[in-house]
Structures are given as structure tokens and as C-alpha cells.
């Protein structure tokens, strides 16, 4: 095959919408589904890229590898939480203890 790289989502969209032989969107080379390979090296590179915490509306200063974003999100002190006692309030995780004492 031609060796071009595509993310799984884009490639799945292309192959599911395709009628007839599958063709590389870059150069038109015909390929079979069994010729598609996962690029583990590229995956590891992407997972190692540094990203900022996506927490909004309060900014968080955390910056780390993409592979750790889920773990950080579960612990982020700026992540917005909703009151579990039913008052409807929303607050950053760092204020959860004080809110529960007041609610």
C-alpha cells in the first residue's frame, strides 16, 4: 500500500461510505481492508504530546502528556462539579468540601 497515515475515525468514515474498491484519499491507490495497519509508533508519539488541561470555565495550569489527560481530568481541582445534594449549584472540585458543609 501507499503508506499514507490516517486516523481511525477518518479512515472508517471513508471506507464505510465507499462503493467499489477502497482508494487512498491522498493518491487514489486501491487497497483492501486487510492491508490497513495500526501505526503504533505514531500512536505513541501522539500520546506523548504535551497538552493543556481543557477545564473550563476556570483555567487549570496543568500541562502534561496526552496519555495522562484522563487521569488528570478525574482529579483536576478546577473541574466543575454539580452538587450531589440537589441544590443545583456548580463549583470547582477544590470547593466541594466547603460546599457540602454549607449545603
mmCIF file of N, CA, C and O in Angstrom:
data_model
loop_
_atom_site.group_PDB
_atom_site.id
_atom_site.type_symbol
_atom_site.label_atom_id
_atom_site.label_comp_id
_atom_site.label_asym_id
_atom_site.label_seq_id
_atom_site.Cartn_x
_atom_site.Cartn_y
_atom_site.Cartn_z
ATOM 1 N N UNK A 1 0.837 -1.195 0.000
ATOM 2 C CA UNK A 1 0.000 0.000 0.000
ATOM 3 C C UNK A 1 0.875 1.249 0.000
ATOM 4 O O UNK A 1 2.081 1.181 0.181
ATOM 5 N N UNK A 2 0.236 2.397 -0.131
ATOM 6 C CA UNK A 2 0.960 3.652 -0.322
ATOM 7 C C UNK A 2 1.671 4.151 0.925
ATOM 8 O O UNK A 2 2.631 4.903 0.826
ATOM 9 N N UNK A 3 1.205 3.800 2.117
ATOM 10 C CA UNK A 3 1.869 4.204 3.344
ATOM 11 C C UNK A 3 1.356 5.488 3.961
ATOM 12 O O UNK A 3 1.904 5.946 4.959
ATOM 13 N N UNK A 4 0.325 6.093 3.380
ATOM 14 C CA UNK A 4 -0.225 7.306 3.993
ATOM 15 C C UNK A 4 -0.884 6.981 5.327
ATOM 16 O O UNK A 4 -1.388 5.887 5.536
ATOM 17 N N UNK A 5 -0.863 7.966 6.240
ATOM 18 C CA UNK A 5 -1.427 7.776 7.582
ATOM 19 C C UNK A 5 -2.750 8.521 7.703
ATOM 20 O O UNK A 5 -2.868 9.656 7.287
ATOM 21 N N UNK A 6 -3.699 7.856 8.349
ATOM 22 C CA UNK A 6 -4.999 8.456 8.629
ATOM 23 C C UNK A 6 -5.442 8.019 10.007
ATOM 24 O O UNK A 6 -5.139 6.916 10.442
ATOM 25 N N UNK A 7 -6.190 8.894 10.681
ATOM 26 C CA UNK A 7 -6.726 8.473 11.975
ATOM 27 C C UNK A 7 -7.828 7.445 11.710
ATOM 28 O O UNK A 7 -8.428 7.408 10.632
ATOM 29 N N UNK A 8 -8.079 6.604 12.695
ATOM 30 C CA UNK A 8 -9.055 5.520 12.560
ATOM 31 C C UNK A 8 -10.440 6.069 12.205
ATOM 32 O O UNK A 8 -11.116 5.548 11.331
ATOM 33 N N UNK A 9 -10.866 7.139 12.867
ATOM 34 C CA UNK A 9 -12.193 7.709 12.612
ATOM 35 C C UNK A 9 -12.371 8.153 11.168
ATOM 36 O O UNK A 9 -13.388 7.867 10.535
ATOM 37 N N UNK A 10 -11.381 8.853 10.627
ATOM 38 C CA UNK A 10 -11.471 9.321 9.240
ATOM 39 C C UNK A 10 -11.447 8.150 8.269
ATOM 40 O O UNK A 10 -12.188 8.133 7.279
ATOM 41 N N UNK A 11 -10.596 7.184 8.540
ATOM 42 C CA UNK A 11 -10.498 6.030 7.653
ATOM 43 C C UNK A 11 -11.776 5.202 7.695
ATOM 44 O O UNK A 11 -12.264 4.745 6.656
ATOM 45 N N UNK A 12 -12.364 5.033 8.880
ATOM 46 C CA UNK A 12 -13.626 4.298 8.992
ATOM 47 C C UNK A 12 -14.734 4.992 8.221
ATOM 48 O O UNK A 12 -15.541 4.346 7.554
ATOM 49 N N UNK A 13 -14.785 6.330 8.302
ATOM 50 C CA UNK A 13 -15.786 7.084 7.542
ATOM 51 C C UNK A 13 -15.602 6.872 6.051
ATOM 52 O O UNK A 13 -16.559 6.658 5.322
ATOM 53 N N UNK A 14 -14.368 6.946 5.605
ATOM 54 C CA UNK A 14 -14.056 6.791 4.187
ATOM 55 C C UNK A 14 -14.425 5.399 3.694
ATOM 56 O O UNK A 14 -15.035 5.243 2.651
ATOM 57 N N UNK A 15 -14.072 4.367 4.443
ATOM 58 C CA UNK A 15 -14.321 3.000 3.991
ATOM 59 C C UNK A 15 -15.801 2.630 4.087
ATOM 60 O O UNK A 15 -16.310 1.894 3.257
ATOM 61 N N UNK A 16 -16.535 3.163 5.086
ATOM 62 C CA UNK A 16 -17.955 2.819 5.214
ATOM 63 C C UNK A 16 -18.797 3.507 4.143
ATOM 64 O O UNK A 16 -19.842 3.018 3.750
ATOM 65 N N UNK A 17 -18.334 4.666 3.651
ATOM 66 C CA UNK A 17 -19.087 5.401 2.634
ATOM 67 C C UNK A 17 -18.677 4.993 1.222
ATOM 68 O O UNK A 17 -19.277 5.432 0.248
ATOM 69 N N UNK A 18 -17.688 4.148 1.117
ATOM 70 C CA UNK A 18 -17.130 3.789 -0.185
ATOM 71 C C UNK A 18 -17.976 2.731 -0.896
ATOM 72 O O UNK A 18 -18.418 1.758 -0.299
ATOM 73 N N UNK A 19 -18.187 2.963 -2.185
ATOM 74 C CA UNK A 19 -18.828 1.975 -3.050
ATOM 75 C C UNK A 19 -17.762 1.544 -4.046
ATOM 76 O O UNK A 19 -17.138 2.374 -4.688
ATOM 77 N N UNK A 20 -17.547 0.249 -4.150
ATOM 78 C CA UNK A 20 -16.497 -0.242 -5.028
ATOM 79 C C UNK A 20 -15.190 -0.378 -4.289
ATOM 80 O O UNK A 20 -15.161 -0.427 -3.056
ATOM 81 N N UNK A 21 -14.079 -0.389 -5.014
ATOM 82 C CA UNK A 21 -12.778 -0.602 -4.370
ATOM 83 C C UNK A 21 -12.410 0.587 -3.468
ATOM 84 O O UNK A 21 -12.757 1.728 -3.736
ATOM 85 N N UNK A 22 -11.702 0.274 -2.395
ATOM 86 C CA UNK A 22 -11.238 1.324 -1.486
ATOM 87 C C UNK A 22 -10.029 2.005 -2.106
ATOM 88 O O UNK A 22 -9.143 1.347 -2.655
ATOM 89 N N UNK A 23 -9.996 3.339 -2.008
ATOM 90 C CA UNK A 23 -8.883 4.099 -2.568
ATOM 91 C C UNK A 23 -8.342 5.065 -1.528
ATOM 92 O O UNK A 23 -9.103 5.662 -0.771
ATOM 93 N N UNK A 24 -7.031 5.201 -1.537
ATOM 94 C CA UNK A 24 -6.379 6.167 -0.651
ATOM 95 C C UNK A 24 -6.849 7.570 -1.048
ATOM 96 O O UNK A 24 -6.794 7.930 -2.231
ATOM 97 N N UNK A 25 -7.325 8.367 -0.080
ATOM 98 C CA UNK A 25 -7.766 9.720 -0.408
ATOM 99 C C UNK A 25 -6.632 10.639 -0.872
ATOM 100 O O UNK A 25 -6.882 11.650 -1.505
ATOM 101 N N UNK A 26 -5.388 10.279 -0.587
ATOM 102 C CA UNK A 26 -4.248 11.120 -0.968
ATOM 103 C C UNK A 26 -3.784 10.871 -2.405
ATOM 104 O O UNK A 26 -3.543 11.811 -3.144
ATOM 105 N N UNK A 27 -3.663 9.597 -2.781
ATOM 106 C CA UNK A 27 -3.101 9.320 -4.106
ATOM 107 C C UNK A 27 -3.966 8.403 -4.972
ATOM 108 O O UNK A 27 -3.607 8.100 -6.098
ATOM 109 N N UNK A 28 -5.116 7.957 -4.426
ATOM 110 C CA UNK A 28 -6.028 7.130 -5.217
ATOM 111 C C UNK A 28 -5.623 5.677 -5.353
ATOM 112 O O UNK A 28 -6.283 4.912 -6.060
ATOM 113 N N UNK A 29 -4.559 5.259 -4.674
ATOM 114 C CA UNK A 29 -4.118 3.865 -4.771
ATOM 115 C C UNK A 29 -5.186 2.951 -4.162
ATOM 116 O O UNK A 29 -5.707 3.198 -3.081
ATOM 117 N N UNK A 30 -5.522 1.892 -4.873
ATOM 118 C CA UNK A 30 -6.534 0.931 -4.423
ATOM 119 C C UNK A 30 -5.914 0.037 -3.351
ATOM 120 O O UNK A 30 -4.757 -0.365 -3.449
ATOM 121 N N UNK A 31 -6.717 -0.248 -2.314
ATOM 122 C CA UNK A 31 -6.238 -1.135 -1.255
ATOM 123 C C UNK A 31 -7.386 -1.964 -0.713
ATOM 124 O O UNK A 31 -8.552 -1.651 -0.906
ATOM 125 N N UNK A 32 -7.039 -3.045 -0.046
ATOM 126 C CA UNK A 32 -8.009 -3.925 0.590
ATOM 127 C C UNK A 32 -8.057 -3.617 2.084
ATOM 128 O O UNK A 32 -7.034 -3.220 2.666
ATOM 129 N N UNK A 33 -9.215 -3.810 2.745
ATOM 130 C CA UNK A 33 -9.302 -3.550 4.180
ATOM 131 C C UNK A 33 -8.254 -4.306 4.996
ATOM 132 O O UNK A 33 -7.771 -3.787 6.002
ATOM 133 N N UNK A 34 -7.876 -5.501 4.566
ATOM 134 C CA UNK A 34 -6.882 -6.281 5.322
ATOM 135 C C UNK A 34 -5.462 -5.719 5.185
ATOM 136 O O UNK A 34 -4.542 -6.204 5.828
ATOM 137 N N UNK A 35 -5.285 -4.695 4.363
ATOM 138 C CA UNK A 35 -3.972 -4.064 4.219
ATOM 139 C C UNK A 35 -3.797 -2.880 5.186
ATOM 140 O O UNK A 35 -2.719 -2.326 5.288
ATOM 141 N N UNK A 36 -4.848 -2.513 5.906
ATOM 142 C CA UNK A 36 -4.781 -1.406 6.849
ATOM 143 C C UNK A 36 -4.059 -1.880 8.107
ATOM 144 O O UNK A 36 -4.363 -2.936 8.652
ATOM 145 N N UNK A 37 -3.106 -1.094 8.570
ATOM 146 C CA UNK A 37 -2.327 -1.443 9.757
ATOM 147 C C UNK A 37 -2.365 -0.297 10.760
ATOM 148 O O UNK A 37 -2.381 0.869 10.375
ATOM 149 N N UNK A 38 -2.384 -0.644 12.021
ATOM 150 C CA UNK A 38 -2.254 0.368 13.064
ATOM 151 C C UNK A 38 -0.792 0.789 13.139
ATOM 152 O O UNK A 38 0.099 -0.053 13.097
ATOM 153 N N UNK A 39 -0.560 2.081 13.264
ATOM 154 C CA UNK A 39 0.793 2.614 13.361
ATOM 155 C C UNK A 39 1.084 2.886 14.830
ATOM 156 O O UNK A 39 0.778 3.951 15.358
ATOM 157 N N UNK A 40 1.648 1.895 15.517
ATOM 158 C CA UNK A 40 1.893 2.017 16.954
ATOM 159 C C UNK A 40 2.906 3.115 17.272
ATOM 160 O O UNK A 40 2.790 3.792 18.291
ATOM 161 N N UNK A 41 3.873 3.299 16.420
ATOM 162 C CA UNK A 41 4.862 4.349 16.636
ATOM 163 C C UNK A 41 4.225 5.730 16.601
ATOM 164 O O UNK A 41 4.487 6.571 17.458
ATOM 165 N N UNK A 42 3.354 5.959 15.641
ATOM 166 C CA UNK A 42 2.654 7.238 15.531
ATOM 167 C C UNK A 42 1.732 7.433 16.732
ATOM 168 O O UNK A 42 1.650 8.525 17.293
ATOM 169 N N UNK A 43 1.051 6.367 17.143
ATOM 170 C CA UNK A 43 0.166 6.431 18.307
ATOM 171 C C UNK A 43 0.944 6.852 19.558
ATOM 172 O O UNK A 43 0.512 7.735 20.301
ATOM 173 N N UNK A 44 2.108 6.246 19.764
ATOM 174 C CA UNK A 44 2.930 6.588 20.926
ATOM 175 C C UNK A 44 3.399 8.033 20.863
ATOM 176 O O UNK A 44 3.446 8.724 21.882
ATOM 177 N N UNK A 45 3.749 8.498 19.670
ATOM 178 C CA UNK A 45 4.157 9.892 19.504
ATOM 179 C C UNK A 45 3.032 10.851 19.897
ATOM 180 O O UNK A 45 3.249 11.811 20.626
ATOM 181 N N UNK A 46 1.839 10.572 19.406
ATOM 182 C CA UNK A 46 0.691 11.420 19.700
ATOM 183 C C UNK A 46 0.380 11.395 21.188
ATOM 184 O O UNK A 46 0.123 12.432 21.799
ATOM 185 N N UNK A 47 0.408 10.226 21.801
ATOM 186 C CA UNK A 47 0.121 10.106 23.224
ATOM 187 C C UNK A 47 1.142 10.845 24.090
ATOM 188 O O UNK A 47 0.849 11.223 25.216
ATOM 189 N N UNK A 48 2.337 11.068 23.555
ATOM 190 C CA UNK A 48 3.377 11.771 24.286
ATOM 191 C C UNK A 48 3.351 13.285 24.119
ATOM 192 O O UNK A 48 4.072 14.000 24.804
ATOM 193 N N UNK A 49 2.497 13.794 23.218
ATOM 194 C CA UNK A 49 2.425 15.242 23.003
ATOM 195 C C UNK A 49 1.926 15.940 24.259
ATOM 196 O O UNK A 49 1.039 15.442 24.952
ATOM 197 N N UNK A 50 2.494 17.091 24.541
ATOM 198 C CA UNK A 50 2.077 17.864 25.708
ATOM 199 C C UNK A 50 0.789 18.625 25.397
ATOM 200 O O UNK A 50 0.667 19.236 24.340
ATOM 201 N N UNK A 51 -0.144 18.549 26.322
ATOM 202 C CA UNK A 51 -1.435 19.223 26.174
ATOM 203 C C UNK A 51 -1.743 19.989 27.460
ATOM 204 O O UNK A 51 -1.224 19.684 28.528
ATOM 205 N N UNK A 52 -2.608 20.989 27.327
ATOM 206 C CA UNK A 52 -3.075 21.757 28.483
ATOM 207 C C UNK A 52 -4.391 21.171 28.964
ATOM 208 O O UNK A 52 -5.148 20.603 28.175
ATOM 209 N N UNK A 53 -4.671 21.342 30.227
ATOM 210 C CA UNK A 53 -5.934 20.883 30.791
ATOM 211 C C UNK A 53 -7.073 21.630 30.097
ATOM 212 O O UNK A 53 -7.043 22.854 29.988
ATOM 213 N N UNK A 54 -8.084 20.918 29.625
ATOM 214 C CA UNK A 54 -9.191 21.573 28.919
ATOM 215 C C UNK A 54 -10.283 22.116 29.837
ATOM 216 O O UNK A 54 -11.339 22.520 29.365
ATOM 217 N N UNK A 55 -10.047 22.153 31.143
ATOM 218 C CA UNK A 55 -11.058 22.575 32.102
ATOM 219 C C UNK A 55 -11.544 23.989 31.812
ATOM 220 O O UNK A 55 -10.752 24.889 31.606
ATOM 221 N N UNK A 56 -12.861 24.138 31.803
ATOM 222 C CA UNK A 56 -13.486 25.448 31.619
ATOM 223 C C UNK A 56 -14.658 25.529 32.563
ATOM 224 O O UNK A 56 -15.251 24.521 32.883
ATOM 225 N N UNK A 57 -15.088 26.636 33.042
ATOM 226 C CA UNK A 57 -14.627 27.977 32.699
ATOM 227 C C UNK A 57 -13.397 28.412 33.489
ATOM 228 O O UNK A 57 -12.785 29.413 33.168
ATOM 229 N N UNK A 58 -13.012 27.678 34.521
ATOM 230 C CA UNK A 58 -11.841 28.056 35.321
ATOM 231 C C UNK A 58 -10.580 27.452 34.706
ATOM 232 O O UNK A 58 -10.530 26.253 34.457
ATOM 233 N N UNK A 59 -9.563 28.273 34.480
ATOM 234 C CA UNK A 59 -8.328 27.731 33.886
ATOM 235 C C UNK A 59 -7.523 26.911 34.903
ATOM 236 O O UNK A 59 -7.459 27.237 36.071
ATOM 237 N N UNK A 60 -6.942 25.846 34.417
ATOM 238 C CA UNK A 60 -6.083 24.984 35.225
ATOM 239 C C UNK A 60 -4.680 25.071 34.629
ATOM 240 O O UNK A 60 -4.523 25.095 33.413
ATOM 241 N N UNK A 61 -3.659 25.105 35.456
ATOM 242 C CA UNK A 61 -2.288 25.272 34.968
ATOM 243 C C UNK A 61 -1.618 23.952 34.583
ATOM 244 O O UNK A 61 -0.481 23.954 34.123
ATOM 245 N N UNK A 62 -2.330 22.813 34.735
ATOM 246 C CA UNK A 62 -1.710 21.518 34.427
ATOM 247 C C UNK A 62 -1.357 21.437 32.947
ATOM 248 O O UNK A 62 -2.113 21.849 32.072
ATOM 249 N N UNK A 63 -0.185 20.904 32.686
ATOM 250 C CA UNK A 63 0.265 20.608 31.327
ATOM 251 C C UNK A 63 1.001 19.286 31.410
ATOM 252 O O UNK A 63 1.871 19.105 32.262
ATOM 253 N N UNK A 64 0.648 18.347 30.539
ATOM 254 C CA UNK A 64 1.291 17.050 30.576
ATOM 255 C C UNK A 64 1.024 16.262 29.312
ATOM 256 O O UNK A 64 0.364 16.748 28.389
ATOM 257 N N UNK A 65 1.528 15.036 29.243
ATOM 258 C CA UNK A 65 1.334 14.219 28.049
ATOM 259 C C UNK A 65 -0.136 13.833 27.865
ATOM 260 O O UNK A 65 -0.862 13.622 28.839
ATOM 261 N N UNK A 66 -0.549 13.777 26.618
ATOM 262 C CA UNK A 66 -1.926 13.420 26.280
ATOM 263 C C UNK A 66 -2.359 12.131 26.962
ATOM 264 O O UNK A 66 -3.491 12.014 27.424
ATOM 265 N N UNK A 67 -1.438 11.175 27.098
ATOM 266 C CA UNK A 67 -1.790 9.885 27.695
ATOM 267 C C UNK A 67 -2.226 10.021 29.159
ATOM 268 O O UNK A 67 -2.836 9.120 29.704
ATOM 269 N N UNK A 68 -1.949 11.165 29.800
ATOM 270 C CA UNK A 68 -2.313 11.365 31.202
ATOM 271 C C UNK A 68 -3.510 12.291 31.402
ATOM 272 O O UNK A 68 -3.907 12.553 32.532
ATOM 273 N N UNK A 69 -4.114 12.783 30.317
ATOM 274 C CA UNK A 69 -5.186 13.771 30.442
ATOM 275 C C UNK A 69 -6.420 13.207 31.137
ATOM 276 O O UNK A 69 -7.054 13.891 31.939
ATOM 277 N N UNK A 70 -6.756 11.962 30.878
ATOM 278 C CA UNK A 70 -7.934 11.369 31.517
ATOM 279 C C UNK A 70 -7.744 11.266 33.030
ATOM 280 O O UNK A 70 -8.634 11.607 33.810
ATOM 281 N N UNK A 71 -6.574 10.815 33.422
ATOM 282 C CA UNK A 71 -6.257 10.697 34.852
ATOM 283 C C UNK A 71 -6.299 12.076 35.517
ATOM 284 O O UNK A 71 -6.863 12.246 36.593
ATOM 285 N N UNK A 72 -5.708 13.076 34.852
ATOM 286 C CA UNK A 72 -5.731 14.423 35.410
ATOM 287 C C UNK A 72 -7.164 14.947 35.513
ATOM 288 O O UNK A 72 -7.546 15.530 36.521
ATOM 289 N N UNK A 73 -7.937 14.716 34.486
ATOM 290 C CA UNK A 73 -9.320 15.211 34.474
ATOM 291 C C UNK A 73 -10.117 14.657 35.647
ATOM 292 O O UNK A 73 -10.941 15.355 36.242
ATOM 293 N N UNK A 74 -9.860 13.410 35.998
ATOM 294 C CA UNK A 74 -10.555 12.793 37.136
ATOM 295 C C UNK A 74 -10.172 13.436 38.464
ATOM 296 O O UNK A 74 -10.921 13.328 39.437
ATOM 297 N N UNK A 75 -9.003 14.083 38.517
ATOM 298 C CA UNK A 75 -8.502 14.663 39.766
ATOM 299 C C UNK A 75 -8.406 16.192 39.735
ATOM 300 O O UNK A 75 -8.101 16.808 40.755
ATOM 301 N N UNK A 76 -8.647 16.814 38.587
ATOM 302 C CA UNK A 76 -8.406 18.250 38.407
ATOM 303 C C UNK A 76 -9.172 19.088 39.433
ATOM 304 O O UNK A 76 -10.397 18.992 39.534
ATOM 305 N N UNK A 77 -8.464 19.931 40.208
ATOM 306 C CA UNK A 77 -9.128 20.752 41.217
ATOM 307 C C UNK A 77 -10.025 21.829 40.608
ATOM 308 O O UNK A 77 -10.906 22.360 41.277
ATOM 309 N N UNK A 78 -9.835 22.149 39.335
ATOM 310 C CA UNK A 78 -10.635 23.187 38.667
ATOM 311 C C UNK A 78 -11.841 22.609 37.923
ATOM 312 O O UNK A 78 -12.676 23.348 37.430
ATOM 313 N N UNK A 79 -11.927 21.284 37.839
ATOM 314 C CA UNK A 79 -13.040 20.661 37.116
ATOM 315 C C UNK A 79 -14.365 21.002 37.794
ATOM 316 O O UNK A 79 -14.506 20.907 39.006
ATOM 317 N N UNK A 80 -15.326 21.386 36.986
ATOM 318 C CA UNK A 80 -16.626 21.779 37.522
ATOM 319 C C UNK A 80 -17.436 20.550 37.936
ATOM 320 O O UNK A 80 -17.554 19.596 37.187
ATOM 321 N N UNK A 81 -17.966 20.608 39.131
ATOM 322 C CA UNK A 81 -18.817 19.547 39.660
ATOM 323 C C UNK A 81 -20.205 20.118 39.925
ATOM 324 O O UNK A 81 -20.366 21.309 40.157
ATOM 325 N N UNK A 82 -21.198 19.252 39.922
ATOM 326 C CA UNK A 82 -22.555 19.642 40.297
ATOM 327 C C UNK A 82 -22.832 19.097 41.687
ATOM 328 O O UNK A 82 -22.391 18.004 42.043
ATOM 329 N N UNK A 83 -23.579 19.852 42.450
ATOM 330 C CA UNK A 83 -23.900 19.443 43.819
ATOM 331 C C UNK A 83 -24.647 18.115 43.816
ATOM 332 O O UNK A 83 -25.610 17.939 43.075
ATOM 333 N N UNK A 84 -24.184 17.197 44.646
ATOM 334 C CA UNK A 84 -24.820 15.888 44.766
ATOM 335 C C UNK A 84 -25.994 15.879 45.736
ATOM 336 O O UNK A 84 -26.654 14.859 45.905
ATOM 337 N N UNK A 85 -26.255 17.027 46.365
ATOM 338 C CA UNK A 85 -27.349 17.119 47.339
ATOM 339 C C UNK A 85 -28.606 17.731 46.735
ATOM 340 O O UNK A 85 -29.587 17.956 47.437
ATOM 341 N N UNK A 86 -28.546 18.060 45.447
ATOM 342 C CA UNK A 86 -29.745 18.523 44.756
ATOM 343 C C UNK A 86 -29.994 20.019 44.744
ATOM 344 O O UNK A 86 -31.041 20.461 44.294
ATOM 345 N N UNK A 87 -29.070 20.836 45.218
ATOM 346 C CA UNK A 87 -29.318 22.284 45.223
ATOM 347 C C UNK A 87 -29.093 22.915 43.855
ATOM 348 O O UNK A 87 -29.473 24.047 43.624
ATOM 349 N N UNK A 88 -28.444 22.183 42.938
ATOM 350 C CA UNK A 88 -28.218 22.684 41.587
ATOM 351 C C UNK A 88 -26.954 23.516 41.421
ATOM 352 O O UNK A 88 -26.656 23.968 40.325
ATOM 353 N N UNK A 89 -26.230 23.740 42.496
ATOM 354 C CA UNK A 89 -25.010 24.547 42.411
ATOM 355 C C UNK A 89 -23.920 23.814 41.634
ATOM 356 O O UNK A 89 -23.859 22.582 41.638
ATOM 357 N N UNK A 90 -23.077 24.606 40.977
ATOM 358 C CA UNK A 90 -21.891 24.078 40.288
ATOM 359 C C UNK A 90 -20.692 24.813 40.839
ATOM 360 O O UNK A 90 -20.750 26.013 41.095
ATOM 361 N N UNK A 91 -19.604 24.075 41.022
ATOM 362 C CA UNK A 91 -18.428 24.641 41.654
ATOM 363 C C UNK A 91 -17.207 23.816 41.270
ATOM 364 O O UNK A 91 -17.332 22.660 40.851
ATOM 365 N N UNK A 92 -15.986 24.402 41.412
ATOM 366 C CA UNK A 92 -14.781 23.625 41.117
ATOM 367 C C UNK A 92 -14.577 22.537 42.167
ATOM 368 O O UNK A 92 -14.989 22.690 43.317
ATOM 369 N N UNK A 93 -13.961 21.457 41.764
ATOM 370 C CA UNK A 93 -13.706 20.326 42.674
ATOM 371 C C UNK A 93 -13.035 20.803 43.962
ATOM 372 O O UNK A 93 -13.321 20.299 45.044
ATOM 373 N N UNK A 94 -12.171 21.797 43.861
ATOM 374 C CA UNK A 94 -11.454 22.275 45.042
ATOM 375 C C UNK A 94 -12.408 22.883 46.090
ATOM 376 O O UNK A 94 -12.048 22.989 47.264
ATOM 377 N N UNK A 95 -13.633 23.245 45.694
ATOM 378 C CA UNK A 95 -14.616 23.819 46.622
ATOM 379 C C UNK A 95 -15.659 22.799 47.089
ATOM 380 O O UNK A 95 -16.588 23.151 47.813
ATOM 381 N N UNK A 96 -15.511 21.541 46.691
ATOM 382 C CA UNK A 96 -16.520 20.529 47.004
ATOM 383 C C UNK A 96 -16.734 20.350 48.507
ATOM 384 O O UNK A 96 -17.869 20.253 48.983
ATOM 385 N N UNK A 97 -15.641 20.316 49.245
ATOM 386 C CA UNK A 97 -15.755 20.079 50.684
ATOM 387 C C UNK A 97 -16.494 21.232 51.389
ATOM 388 O O UNK A 97 -17.402 21.014 52.183
ATOM 389 N N UNK A 98 -16.130 22.458 51.043
ATOM 390 C CA UNK A 98 -16.784 23.596 51.679
ATOM 391 C C UNK A 98 -18.245 23.690 51.261
ATOM 392 O O UNK A 98 -19.110 24.042 52.066
ATOM 393 N N UNK A 99 -18.558 23.348 49.999
ATOM 394 C CA UNK A 99 -19.948 23.392 49.561
ATOM 395 C C UNK A 99 -20.790 22.356 50.311
ATOM 396 O O UNK A 99 -21.888 22.653 50.753
ATOM 397 N N UNK A 100 -20.263 21.144 50.448
ATOM 398 C CA UNK A 100 -21.036 20.102 51.118
ATOM 399 C C UNK A 100 -21.286 20.451 52.585
ATOM 400 O O UNK A 100 -22.312 20.080 53.153
ATOM 401 N N UNK A 101 -20.385 21.209 53.189
ATOM 402 C CA UNK A 101 -20.577 21.629 54.578
ATOM 403 C C UNK A 101 -21.675 22.694 54.691
ATOM 404 O O UNK A 101 -22.366 22.769 55.689
ATOM 405 N N UNK A 102 -21.822 23.485 53.633
ATOM 406 C CA UNK A 102 -22.820 24.563 53.631
ATOM 407 C C UNK A 102 -24.180 24.125 53.104
ATOM 408 O O UNK A 102 -25.192 24.731 53.418
ATOM 409 N N UNK A 103 -24.196 23.115 52.262
ATOM 410 C CA UNK A 103 -25.430 22.746 51.540
ATOM 411 C C UNK A 103 -26.434 22.023 52.434
ATOM 412 O O UNK A 103 -26.178 21.197 53.214
#
